[in-house]
PDB file of C-alpha atoms in Angstrom:
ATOM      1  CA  UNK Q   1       0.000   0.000   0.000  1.00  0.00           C
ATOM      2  CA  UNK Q   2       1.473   3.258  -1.130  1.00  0.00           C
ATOM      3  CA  UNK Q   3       1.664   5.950   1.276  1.00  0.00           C
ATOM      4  CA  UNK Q   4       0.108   9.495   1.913  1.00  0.00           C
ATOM      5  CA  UNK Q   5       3.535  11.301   0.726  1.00  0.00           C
ATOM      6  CA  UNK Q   6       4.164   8.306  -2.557  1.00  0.00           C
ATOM      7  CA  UNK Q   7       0.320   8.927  -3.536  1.00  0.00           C
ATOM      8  CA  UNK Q   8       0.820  12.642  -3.778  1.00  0.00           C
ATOM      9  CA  UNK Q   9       4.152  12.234  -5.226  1.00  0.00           C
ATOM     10  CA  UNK Q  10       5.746  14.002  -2.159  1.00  0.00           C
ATOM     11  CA  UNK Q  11       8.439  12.553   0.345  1.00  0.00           C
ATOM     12  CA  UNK Q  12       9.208  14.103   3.826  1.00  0.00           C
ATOM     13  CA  UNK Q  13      13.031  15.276   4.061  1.00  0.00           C
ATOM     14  CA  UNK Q  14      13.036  15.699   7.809  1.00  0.00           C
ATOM     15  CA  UNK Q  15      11.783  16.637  11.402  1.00  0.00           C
ATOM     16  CA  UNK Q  16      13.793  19.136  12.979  1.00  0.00           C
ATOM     17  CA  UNK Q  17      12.815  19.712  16.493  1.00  0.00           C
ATOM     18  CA  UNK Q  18      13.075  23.543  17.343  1.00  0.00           C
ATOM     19  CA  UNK Q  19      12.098  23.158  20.938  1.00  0.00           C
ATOM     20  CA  UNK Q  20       9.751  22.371  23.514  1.00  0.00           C
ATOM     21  CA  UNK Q  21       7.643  24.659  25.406  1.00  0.00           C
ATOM     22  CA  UNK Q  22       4.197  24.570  27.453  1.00  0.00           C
ATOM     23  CA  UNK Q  23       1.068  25.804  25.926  1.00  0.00           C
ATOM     24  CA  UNK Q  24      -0.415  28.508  27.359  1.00  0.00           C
ATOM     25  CA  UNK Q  25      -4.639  27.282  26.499  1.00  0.00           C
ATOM     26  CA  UNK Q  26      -4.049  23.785  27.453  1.00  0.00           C
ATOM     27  CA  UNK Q  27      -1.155  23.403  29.953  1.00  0.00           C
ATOM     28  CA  UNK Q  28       0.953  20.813  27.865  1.00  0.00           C
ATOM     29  CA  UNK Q  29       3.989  20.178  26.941  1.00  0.00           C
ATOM     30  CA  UNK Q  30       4.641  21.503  23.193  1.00  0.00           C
ATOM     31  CA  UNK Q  31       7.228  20.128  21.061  1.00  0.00           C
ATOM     32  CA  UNK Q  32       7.507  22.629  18.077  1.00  0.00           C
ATOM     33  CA  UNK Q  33       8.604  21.201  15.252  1.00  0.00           C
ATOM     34  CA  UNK Q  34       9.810  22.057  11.230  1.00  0.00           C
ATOM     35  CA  UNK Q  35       8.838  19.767   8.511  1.00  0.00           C
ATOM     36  CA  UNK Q  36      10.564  19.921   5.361  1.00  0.00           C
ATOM     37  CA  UNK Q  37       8.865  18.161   2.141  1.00  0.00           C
ATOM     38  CA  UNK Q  38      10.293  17.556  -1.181  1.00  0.00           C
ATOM     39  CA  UNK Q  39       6.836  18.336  -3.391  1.00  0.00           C
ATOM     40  CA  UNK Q  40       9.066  18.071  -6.675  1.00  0.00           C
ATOM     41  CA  UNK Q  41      12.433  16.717  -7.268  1.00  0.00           C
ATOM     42  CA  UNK Q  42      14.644  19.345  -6.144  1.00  0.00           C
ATOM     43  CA  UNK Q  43      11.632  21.569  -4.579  1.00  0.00           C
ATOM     44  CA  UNK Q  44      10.946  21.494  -1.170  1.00  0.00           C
ATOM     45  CA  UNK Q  45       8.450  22.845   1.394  1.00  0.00           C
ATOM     46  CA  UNK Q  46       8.680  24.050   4.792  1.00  0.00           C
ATOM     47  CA  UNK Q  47       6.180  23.797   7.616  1.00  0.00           C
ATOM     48  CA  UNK Q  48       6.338  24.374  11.744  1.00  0.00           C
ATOM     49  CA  UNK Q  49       3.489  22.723  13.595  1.00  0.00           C
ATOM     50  CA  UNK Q  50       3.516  22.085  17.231  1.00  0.00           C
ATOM     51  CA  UNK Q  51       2.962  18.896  18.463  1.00  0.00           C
ATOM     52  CA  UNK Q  52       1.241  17.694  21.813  1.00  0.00           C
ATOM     53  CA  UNK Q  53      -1.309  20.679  22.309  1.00  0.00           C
ATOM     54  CA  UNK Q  54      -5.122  19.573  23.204  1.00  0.00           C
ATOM     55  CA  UNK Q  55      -6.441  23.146  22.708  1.00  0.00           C
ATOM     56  CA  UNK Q  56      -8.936  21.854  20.231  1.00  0.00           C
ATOM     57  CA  UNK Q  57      -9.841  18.661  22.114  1.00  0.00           C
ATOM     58  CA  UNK Q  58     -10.391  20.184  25.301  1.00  0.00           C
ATOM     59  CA  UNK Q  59     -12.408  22.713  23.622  1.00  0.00           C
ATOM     60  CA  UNK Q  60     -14.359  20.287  22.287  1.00  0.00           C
ATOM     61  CA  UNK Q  61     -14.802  18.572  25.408  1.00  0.00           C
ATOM     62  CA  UNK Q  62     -15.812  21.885  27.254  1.00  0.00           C
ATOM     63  CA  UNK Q  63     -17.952  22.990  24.724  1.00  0.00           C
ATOM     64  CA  UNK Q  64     -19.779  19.358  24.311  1.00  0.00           C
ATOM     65  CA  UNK Q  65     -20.083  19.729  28.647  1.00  0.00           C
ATOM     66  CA  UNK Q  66     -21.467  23.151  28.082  1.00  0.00           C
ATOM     67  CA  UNK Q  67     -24.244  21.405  25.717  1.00  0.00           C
ATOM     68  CA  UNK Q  68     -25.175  18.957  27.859  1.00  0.00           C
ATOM     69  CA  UNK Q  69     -25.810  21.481  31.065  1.00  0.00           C
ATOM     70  CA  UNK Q  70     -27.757  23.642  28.885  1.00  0.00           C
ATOM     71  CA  UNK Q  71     -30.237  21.110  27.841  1.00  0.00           C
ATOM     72  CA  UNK Q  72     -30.521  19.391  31.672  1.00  0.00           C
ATOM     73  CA  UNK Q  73     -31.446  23.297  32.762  1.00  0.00           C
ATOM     74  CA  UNK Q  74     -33.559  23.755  29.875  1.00  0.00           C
ATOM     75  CA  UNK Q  75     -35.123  20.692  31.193  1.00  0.00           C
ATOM     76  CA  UNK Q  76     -35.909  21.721  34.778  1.00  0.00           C
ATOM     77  CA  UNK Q  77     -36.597  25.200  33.171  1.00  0.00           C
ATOM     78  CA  UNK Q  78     -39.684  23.848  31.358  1.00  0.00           C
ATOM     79  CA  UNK Q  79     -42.096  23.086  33.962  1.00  0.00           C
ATOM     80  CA  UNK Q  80     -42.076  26.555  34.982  1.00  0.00           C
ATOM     81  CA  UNK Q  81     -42.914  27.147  30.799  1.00  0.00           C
ATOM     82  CA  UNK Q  82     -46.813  28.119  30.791  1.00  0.00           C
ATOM     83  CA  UNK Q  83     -48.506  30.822  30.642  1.00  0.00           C
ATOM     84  CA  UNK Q  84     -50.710  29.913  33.296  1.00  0.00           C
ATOM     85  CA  UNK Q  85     -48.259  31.358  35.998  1.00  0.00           C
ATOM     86  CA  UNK Q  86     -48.094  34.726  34.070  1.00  0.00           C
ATOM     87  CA  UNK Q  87     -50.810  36.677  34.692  1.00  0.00           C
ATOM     88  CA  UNK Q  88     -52.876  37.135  31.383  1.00  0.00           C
ATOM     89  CA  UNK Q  89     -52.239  41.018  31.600  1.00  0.00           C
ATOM     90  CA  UNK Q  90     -48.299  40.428  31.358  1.00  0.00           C
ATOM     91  CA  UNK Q  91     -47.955  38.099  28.937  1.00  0.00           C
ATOM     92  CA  UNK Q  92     -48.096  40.501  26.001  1.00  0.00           C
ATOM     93  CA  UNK Q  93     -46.608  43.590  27.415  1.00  0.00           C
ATOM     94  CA  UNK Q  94     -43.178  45.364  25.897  1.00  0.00           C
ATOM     95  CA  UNK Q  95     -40.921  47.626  27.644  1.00  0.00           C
ATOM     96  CA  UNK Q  96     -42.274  50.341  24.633  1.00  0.00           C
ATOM     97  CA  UNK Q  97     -46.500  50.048  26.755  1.00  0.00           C
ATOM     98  CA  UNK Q  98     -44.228  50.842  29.588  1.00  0.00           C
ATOM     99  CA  UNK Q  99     -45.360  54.614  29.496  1.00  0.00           C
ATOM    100  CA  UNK Q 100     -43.823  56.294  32.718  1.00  0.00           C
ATOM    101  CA  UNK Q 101     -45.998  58.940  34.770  1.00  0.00           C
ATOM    102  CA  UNK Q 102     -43.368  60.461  37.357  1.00  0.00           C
ATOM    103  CA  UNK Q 103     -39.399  60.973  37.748  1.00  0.00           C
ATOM    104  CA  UNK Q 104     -38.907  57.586  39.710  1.00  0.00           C
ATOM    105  CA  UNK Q 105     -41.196  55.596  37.028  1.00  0.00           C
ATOM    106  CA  UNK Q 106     -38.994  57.133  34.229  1.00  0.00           C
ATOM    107  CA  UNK Q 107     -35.729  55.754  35.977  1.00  0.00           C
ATOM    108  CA  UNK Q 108     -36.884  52.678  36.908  1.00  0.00           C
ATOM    109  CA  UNK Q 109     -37.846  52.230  33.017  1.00  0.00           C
ATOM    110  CA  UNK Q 110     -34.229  53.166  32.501  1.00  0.00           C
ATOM    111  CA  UNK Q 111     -32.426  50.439  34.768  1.00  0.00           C
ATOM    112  CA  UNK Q 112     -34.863  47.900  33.458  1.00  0.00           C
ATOM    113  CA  UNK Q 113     -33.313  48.520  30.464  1.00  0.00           C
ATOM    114  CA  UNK Q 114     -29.879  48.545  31.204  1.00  0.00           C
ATOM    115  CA  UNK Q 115     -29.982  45.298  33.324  1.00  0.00           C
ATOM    116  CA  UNK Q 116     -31.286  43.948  30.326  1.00  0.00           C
ATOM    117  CA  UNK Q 117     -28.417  45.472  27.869  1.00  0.00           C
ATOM    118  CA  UNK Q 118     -25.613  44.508  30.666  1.00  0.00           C
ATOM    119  CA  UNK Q 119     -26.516  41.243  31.760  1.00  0.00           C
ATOM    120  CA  UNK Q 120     -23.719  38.722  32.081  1.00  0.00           C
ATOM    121  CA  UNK Q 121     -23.875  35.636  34.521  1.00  0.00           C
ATOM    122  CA  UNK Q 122     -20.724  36.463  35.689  1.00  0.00           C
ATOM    123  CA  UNK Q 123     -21.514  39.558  37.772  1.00  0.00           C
ATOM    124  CA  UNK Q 124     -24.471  39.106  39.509  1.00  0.00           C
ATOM    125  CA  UNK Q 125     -26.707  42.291  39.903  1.00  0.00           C
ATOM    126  CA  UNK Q 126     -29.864  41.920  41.619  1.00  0.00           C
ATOM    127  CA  UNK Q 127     -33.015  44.646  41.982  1.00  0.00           C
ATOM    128  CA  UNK Q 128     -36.008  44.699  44.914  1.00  0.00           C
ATOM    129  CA  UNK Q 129     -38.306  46.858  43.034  1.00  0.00           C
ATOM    130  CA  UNK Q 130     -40.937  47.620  45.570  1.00  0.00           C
ATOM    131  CA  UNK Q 131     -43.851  50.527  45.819  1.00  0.00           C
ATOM    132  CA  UNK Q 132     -47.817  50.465  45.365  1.00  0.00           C
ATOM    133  CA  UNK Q 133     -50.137  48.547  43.909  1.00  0.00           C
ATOM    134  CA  UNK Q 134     -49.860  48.846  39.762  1.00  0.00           C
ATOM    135  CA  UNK Q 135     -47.186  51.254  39.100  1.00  0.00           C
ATOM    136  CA  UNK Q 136     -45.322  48.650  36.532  1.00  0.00           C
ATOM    137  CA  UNK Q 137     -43.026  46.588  38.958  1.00  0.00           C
ATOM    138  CA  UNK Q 138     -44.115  43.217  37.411  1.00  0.00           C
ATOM    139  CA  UNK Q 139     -44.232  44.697  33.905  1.00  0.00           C
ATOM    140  CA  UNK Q 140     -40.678  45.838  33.911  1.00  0.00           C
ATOM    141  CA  UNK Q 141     -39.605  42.561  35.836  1.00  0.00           C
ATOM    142  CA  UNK Q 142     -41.482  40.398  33.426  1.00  0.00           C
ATOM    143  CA  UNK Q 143     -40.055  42.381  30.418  1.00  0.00           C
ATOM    144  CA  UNK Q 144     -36.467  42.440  31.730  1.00  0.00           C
ATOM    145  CA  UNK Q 145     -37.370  38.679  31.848  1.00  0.00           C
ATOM    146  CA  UNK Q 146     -38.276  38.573  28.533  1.00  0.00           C
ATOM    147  CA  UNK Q 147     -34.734  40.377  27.145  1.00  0.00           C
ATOM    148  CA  UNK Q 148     -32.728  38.265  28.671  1.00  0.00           C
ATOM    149  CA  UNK Q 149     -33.815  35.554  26.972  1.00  0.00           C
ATOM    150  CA  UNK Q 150     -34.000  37.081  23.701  1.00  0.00           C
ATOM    151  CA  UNK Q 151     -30.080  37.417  24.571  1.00  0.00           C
ATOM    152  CA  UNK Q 152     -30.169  33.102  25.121  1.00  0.00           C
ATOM    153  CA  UNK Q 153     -29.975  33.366  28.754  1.00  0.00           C
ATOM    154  CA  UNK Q 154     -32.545  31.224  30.826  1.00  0.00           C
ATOM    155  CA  UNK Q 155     -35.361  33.066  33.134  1.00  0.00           C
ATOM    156  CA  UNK Q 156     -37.961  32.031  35.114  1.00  0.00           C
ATOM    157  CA  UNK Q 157     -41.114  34.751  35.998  1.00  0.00           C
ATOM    158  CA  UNK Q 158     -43.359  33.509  38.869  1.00  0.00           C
ATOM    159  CA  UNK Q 159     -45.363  35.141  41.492  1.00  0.00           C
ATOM    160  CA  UNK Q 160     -44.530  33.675  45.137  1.00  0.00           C
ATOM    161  CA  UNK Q 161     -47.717  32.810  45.957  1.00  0.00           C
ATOM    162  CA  UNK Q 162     -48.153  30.848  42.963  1.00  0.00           C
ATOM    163  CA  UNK Q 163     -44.705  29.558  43.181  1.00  0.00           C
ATOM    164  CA  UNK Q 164     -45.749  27.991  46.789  1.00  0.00           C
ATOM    165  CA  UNK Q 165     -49.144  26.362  45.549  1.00  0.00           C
ATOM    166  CA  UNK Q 166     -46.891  24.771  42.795  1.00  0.00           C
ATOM    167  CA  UNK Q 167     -44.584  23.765  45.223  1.00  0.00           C
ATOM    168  CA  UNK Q 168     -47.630  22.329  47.615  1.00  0.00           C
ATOM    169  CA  UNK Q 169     -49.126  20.499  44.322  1.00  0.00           C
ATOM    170  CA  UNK Q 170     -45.927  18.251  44.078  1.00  0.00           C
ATOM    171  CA  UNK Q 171     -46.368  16.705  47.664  1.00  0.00           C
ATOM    172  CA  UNK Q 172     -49.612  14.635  45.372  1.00  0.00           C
ATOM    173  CA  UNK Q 173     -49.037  11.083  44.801  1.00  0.00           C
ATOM    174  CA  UNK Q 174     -50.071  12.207  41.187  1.00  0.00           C
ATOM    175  CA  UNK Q 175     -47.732  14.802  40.601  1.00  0.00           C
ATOM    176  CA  UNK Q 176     -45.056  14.197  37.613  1.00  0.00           C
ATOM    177  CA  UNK Q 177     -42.570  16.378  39.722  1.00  0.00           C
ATOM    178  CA  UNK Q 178     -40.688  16.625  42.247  1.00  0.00           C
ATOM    179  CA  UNK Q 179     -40.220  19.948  44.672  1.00  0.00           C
ATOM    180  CA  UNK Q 180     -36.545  18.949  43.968  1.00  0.00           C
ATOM    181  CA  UNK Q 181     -36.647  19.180  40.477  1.00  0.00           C
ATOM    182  CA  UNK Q 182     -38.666  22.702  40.813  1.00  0.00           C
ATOM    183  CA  UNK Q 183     -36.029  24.200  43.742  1.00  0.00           C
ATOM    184  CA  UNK Q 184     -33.271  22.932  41.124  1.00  0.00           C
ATOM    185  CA  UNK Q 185     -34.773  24.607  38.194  1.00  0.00           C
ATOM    186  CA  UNK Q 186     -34.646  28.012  40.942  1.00  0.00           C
ATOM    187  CA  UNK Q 187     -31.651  27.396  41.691  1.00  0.00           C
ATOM    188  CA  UNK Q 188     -29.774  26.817  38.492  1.00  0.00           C
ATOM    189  CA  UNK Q 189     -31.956  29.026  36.127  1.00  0.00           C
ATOM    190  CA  UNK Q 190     -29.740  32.317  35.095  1.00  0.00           C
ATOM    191  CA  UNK Q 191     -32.335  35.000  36.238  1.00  0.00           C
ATOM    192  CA  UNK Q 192     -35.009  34.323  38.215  1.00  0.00           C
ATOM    193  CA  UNK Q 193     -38.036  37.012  39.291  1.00  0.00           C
ATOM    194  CA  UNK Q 194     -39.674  36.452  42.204  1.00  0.00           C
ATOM    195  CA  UNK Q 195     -42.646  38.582  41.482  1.00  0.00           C
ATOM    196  CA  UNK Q 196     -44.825  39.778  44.794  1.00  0.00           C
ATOM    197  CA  UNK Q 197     -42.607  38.248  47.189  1.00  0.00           C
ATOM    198  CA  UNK Q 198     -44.426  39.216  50.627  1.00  0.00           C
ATOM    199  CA  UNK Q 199     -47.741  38.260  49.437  1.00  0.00           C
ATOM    200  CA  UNK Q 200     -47.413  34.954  50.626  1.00  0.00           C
ATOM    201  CA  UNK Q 201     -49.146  33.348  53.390  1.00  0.00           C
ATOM    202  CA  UNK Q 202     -47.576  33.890  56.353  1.00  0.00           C
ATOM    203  CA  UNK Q 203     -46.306  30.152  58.160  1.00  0.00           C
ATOM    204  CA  UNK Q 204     -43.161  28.355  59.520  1.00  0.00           C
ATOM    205  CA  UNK Q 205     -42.509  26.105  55.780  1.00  0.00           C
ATOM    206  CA  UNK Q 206     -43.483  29.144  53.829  1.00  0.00           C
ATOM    207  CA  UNK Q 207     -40.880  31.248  55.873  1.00  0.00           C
ATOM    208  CA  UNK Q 208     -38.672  27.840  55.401  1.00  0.00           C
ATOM    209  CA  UNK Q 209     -38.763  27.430  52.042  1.00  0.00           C
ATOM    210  CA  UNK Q 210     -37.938  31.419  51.200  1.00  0.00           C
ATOM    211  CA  UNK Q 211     -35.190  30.985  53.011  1.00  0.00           C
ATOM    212  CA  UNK Q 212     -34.259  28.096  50.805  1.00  0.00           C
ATOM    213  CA  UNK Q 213     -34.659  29.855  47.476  1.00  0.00           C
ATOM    214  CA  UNK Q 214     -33.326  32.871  48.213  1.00  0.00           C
ATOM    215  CA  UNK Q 215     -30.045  31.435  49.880  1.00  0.00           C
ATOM    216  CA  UNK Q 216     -29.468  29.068  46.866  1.00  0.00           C
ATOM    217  CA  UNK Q 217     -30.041  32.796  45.002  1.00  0.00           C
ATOM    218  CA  UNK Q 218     -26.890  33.961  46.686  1.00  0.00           C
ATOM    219  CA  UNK Q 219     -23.997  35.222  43.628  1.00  0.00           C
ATOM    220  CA  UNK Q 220     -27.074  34.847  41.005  1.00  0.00           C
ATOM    221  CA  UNK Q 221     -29.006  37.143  39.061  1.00  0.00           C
ATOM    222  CA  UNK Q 222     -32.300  37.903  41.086  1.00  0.00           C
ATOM    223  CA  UNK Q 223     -34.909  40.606  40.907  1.00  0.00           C
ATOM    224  CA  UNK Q 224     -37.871  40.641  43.776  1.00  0.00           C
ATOM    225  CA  UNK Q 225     -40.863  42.871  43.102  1.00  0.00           C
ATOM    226  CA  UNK Q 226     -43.268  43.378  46.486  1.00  0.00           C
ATOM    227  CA  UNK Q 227     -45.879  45.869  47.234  1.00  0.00           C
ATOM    228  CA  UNK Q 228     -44.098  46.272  50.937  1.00  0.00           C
ATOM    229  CA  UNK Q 229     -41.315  48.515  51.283  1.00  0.00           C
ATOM    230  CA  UNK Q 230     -38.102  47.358  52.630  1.00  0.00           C
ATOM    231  CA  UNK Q 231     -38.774  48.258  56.543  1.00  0.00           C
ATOM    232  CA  UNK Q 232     -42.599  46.057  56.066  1.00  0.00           C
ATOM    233  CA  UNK Q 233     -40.583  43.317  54.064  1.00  0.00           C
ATOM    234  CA  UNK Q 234     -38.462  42.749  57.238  1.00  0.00           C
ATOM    235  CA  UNK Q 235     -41.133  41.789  59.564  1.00  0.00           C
ATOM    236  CA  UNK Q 236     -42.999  39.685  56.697  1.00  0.00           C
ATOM    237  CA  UNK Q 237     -40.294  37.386  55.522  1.00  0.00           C
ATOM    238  CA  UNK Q 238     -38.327  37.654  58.845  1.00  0.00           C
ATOM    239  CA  UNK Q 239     -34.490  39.245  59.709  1.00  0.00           C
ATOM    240  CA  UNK Q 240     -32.514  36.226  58.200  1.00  0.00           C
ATOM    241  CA  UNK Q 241     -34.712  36.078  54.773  1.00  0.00           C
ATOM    242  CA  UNK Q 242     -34.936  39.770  54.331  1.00  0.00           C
ATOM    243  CA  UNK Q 243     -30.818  39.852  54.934  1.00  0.00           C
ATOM    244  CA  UNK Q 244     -30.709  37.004  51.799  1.00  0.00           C
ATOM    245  CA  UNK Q 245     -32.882  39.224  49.874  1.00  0.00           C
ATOM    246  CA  UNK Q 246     -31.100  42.555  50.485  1.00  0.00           C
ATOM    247  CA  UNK Q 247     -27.822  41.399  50.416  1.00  0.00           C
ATOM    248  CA  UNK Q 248     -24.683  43.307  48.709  1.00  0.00           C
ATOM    249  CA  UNK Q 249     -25.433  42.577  45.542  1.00  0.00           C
ATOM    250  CA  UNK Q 250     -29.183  43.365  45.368  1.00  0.00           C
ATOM    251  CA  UNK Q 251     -30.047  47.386  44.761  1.00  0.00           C
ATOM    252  CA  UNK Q 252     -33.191  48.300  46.286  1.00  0.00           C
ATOM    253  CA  UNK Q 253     -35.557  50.473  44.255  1.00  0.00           C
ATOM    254  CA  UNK Q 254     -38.822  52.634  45.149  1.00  0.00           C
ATOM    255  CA  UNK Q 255     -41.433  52.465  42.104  1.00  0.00           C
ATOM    256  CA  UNK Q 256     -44.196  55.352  43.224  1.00  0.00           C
ATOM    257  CA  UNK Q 257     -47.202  57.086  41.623  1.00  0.00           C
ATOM    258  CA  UNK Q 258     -50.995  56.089  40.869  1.00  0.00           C
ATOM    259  CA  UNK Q 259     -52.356  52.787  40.948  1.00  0.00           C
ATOM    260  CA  UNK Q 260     -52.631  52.172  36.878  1.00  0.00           C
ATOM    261  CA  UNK Q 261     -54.777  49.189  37.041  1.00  0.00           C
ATOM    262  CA  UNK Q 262     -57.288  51.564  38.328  1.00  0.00           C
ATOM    263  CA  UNK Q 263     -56.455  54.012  35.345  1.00  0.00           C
ATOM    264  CA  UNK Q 264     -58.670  52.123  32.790  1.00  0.00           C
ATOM    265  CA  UNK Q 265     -61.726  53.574  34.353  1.00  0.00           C
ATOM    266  CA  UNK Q 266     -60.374  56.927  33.503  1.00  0.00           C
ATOM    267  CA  UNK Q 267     -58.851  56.096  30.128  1.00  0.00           C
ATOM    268  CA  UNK Q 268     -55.270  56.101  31.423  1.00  0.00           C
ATOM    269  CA  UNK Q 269     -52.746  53.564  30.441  1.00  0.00           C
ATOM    270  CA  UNK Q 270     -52.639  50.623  32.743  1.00  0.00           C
ATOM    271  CA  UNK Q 271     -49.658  49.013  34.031  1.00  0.00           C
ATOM    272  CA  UNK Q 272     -49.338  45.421  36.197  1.00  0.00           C
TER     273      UNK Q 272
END
């Protein structure tokens, strides 16, 4: 059987090792080394190639690792995928129907949009946006929500007092879930928005299982919306929950003005 260099009608010369030295991607050793090929009778070629580096295979490994974790989160990501935990007034709104009435509305418009434009899972930013009934909290949180996945990062939108009747519904000898598979999904998911957190009943396993979510939330993108400001928050979800929610990297924010759920009475645009 003829070989590679006899079928093309070429014939290696020589190897010359130039030196050995370790790669900076991969962490081997490197042998770099000059081939020179005869392509014609009296013609030759040279060529230096470096031997031993695993750049590309560890790449591939990395990148086939990568693959795999985003379809096992995508998994756990899914049973929070239905519309019936979005409330039927979010589900179509933009961040354009976001039409601000006052100062703090306009600003809070503003770092909605700029958590959306900066958002990398590397730096975890977090926002409590808190402040009276309808003045767009869950709007901007569902929209920011939205963005980010437009971007290919993973979100999950739920209200906490839907959140624990989900949670509840898996203790059924019926369910097809697990509350370990849902706190996973929290967990794991790249921004989660726990929308009207204070609104839950008030009880020793709701307290519990806050504390659970919101301390597995710790270094991850969060955003909390609540109708109570930070001083009510305290004595609903307790000192050690409140200090998971408020911690260093979460920015507390004050949404103010007229209820605009109310507004369509008056012809005013309404916000959730």
């Amino acid at each position: 059987m003829k070989t590679l260099n006899q079928a093309m009608g070429t014939q290696t010369i020589q190897n010359i090792t130039l030196g050995k030295e370790t790669c900076d991607g991969c962490g081997e050793e490197v042998e770099i080394r000059k081939t020179i090929v005869e392509i014609i009778p009296g013609r030759t070629r040279e060529a230096t190639g470096r031997i031993g580096c695993k750049c590309e295979e560890k790449q591939l490994a990395a990148e086939t690792l990568a693959a795999a974790e985003r379809i096992k989160k995508q998994k756990l990501i899914s049973v929070f995928e239905t519309h019936s935990l979005v409330p039927p007034e979010l589900q179509k709104v933009t961040m354009k129907d976001y039409q601000p009435q006052n100062e703090k509305q306009a600003v809070a418009k503003k770092k909605a949009i700029e958590f959306v434009h900066g958002f990398d899972v590397k730096q975890p930013h977090n926002l409590l946006l808190y402040g009276p009934y309808g003045t767009g909290k869950s709007h901007l949180a569902y929209c920011m929500s939205k963005g980010i996945m437009v971007g290919g990062h993973s979100s999950i939108f739920i209200s906490v007092p839907k959140l624990f009747r989900k949670l509840k519904s898996t203790y059924s000898n019926d369910s097809e879930i697990t509350e370990d598979i849902l706190i996973t999904a929290l967990e794991t998911v790249d921004l989660l928005i726990l929308d009207d957190i204070g609104a839950e009943s008030e009880s020793k396993w709701t307290r519990e299982k806050v504390f659970d979510i919101v301390d597995s939330r710790q270094g991850k993108h969060t955003i909390y919306t609540s109708n109570y400001s930070p001083k009510s928050l305290i004595a609903k979800l307790g000192e050690r929950n409140f200090s998971r929610v408020l911690n260093k990297d979460t920015e507390p924010f004050e949404i103010d003005g007229d209820n605009h759920r109310l507004s369509k009475f008056i012809g005013g645009q309404q916000h959730a």
